[in-house]
């Protein structure tokens, strides 16, 4: 399931019933991204996330679909926040369910690497030093390129 | 007429999230459109010229040199930063 939310997301609630009731599931891996309260320029007061309605959902669908073609997954979940957020709020929840742990863990790692630098979102951080647009770091591009055969 | 969309830093420079433009015949690609916009707003034009700016035509990633023939929606996007 793919969801874009403009209201606060509750990661533990979203994960509670994920892939439950499927007897083939032996492993559920998940990742929760949260707004950091401290950035390189000091304290972060707020983070604003912008997306491209329609296109962003379609690109996330492609990421989830690609994960399902690479690993034998039984279910995937991606929930991404947009709008204005405060430190401590959850930005993203990604989860994968599979028969065994390795596929589930790798799929979540893959989906997060794709989301970081390949999904149409733009982040602006407001802190003590004013506003700044956050762009993917070299690390993020390197992380994503690990998956390119 | 086409809708031209801007995101992030580009939206701020454009002063609006979207605009509508009639494309002159010589505006065949996103690169041509960026040049057309640069004539109206040089700061936006300079930002659009950065190689890190991605283009989507009718909600599909496209090369800057791809044809805009028949396009309805062209988006200019700074580096993507999700997660």
PDB file of C-alpha atoms in Angstrom, chain B residues 34-42 45:
ATOM      1  CA  UNK B  34      13.618  27.157 -20.070  1.00  0.00           C
ATOM      2  CA  UNK B  35      15.202  29.735 -22.392  1.00  0.00           C
ATOM      3  CA  UNK B  36      11.807  31.339 -23.027  1.00  0.00           C
ATOM      4  CA  UNK B  37      11.243  31.612 -19.266  1.00  0.00           C
ATOM      5  CA  UNK B  38      14.777  32.938 -18.733  1.00  0.00           C
ATOM      6  CA  UNK B  39      13.929  35.928 -20.919  1.00  0.00           C
ATOM      7  CA  UNK B  40      11.076  36.807 -18.520  1.00  0.00           C
ATOM      8  CA  UNK B  41      12.848  35.916 -15.282  1.00  0.00           C
ATOM      9  CA  UNK B  42      16.653  35.691 -15.485  1.00  0.00           C
ATOM     10  CA  UNK B  45      16.355  31.006 -16.055  1.00  0.00           C
TER      11      UNK B  45
END
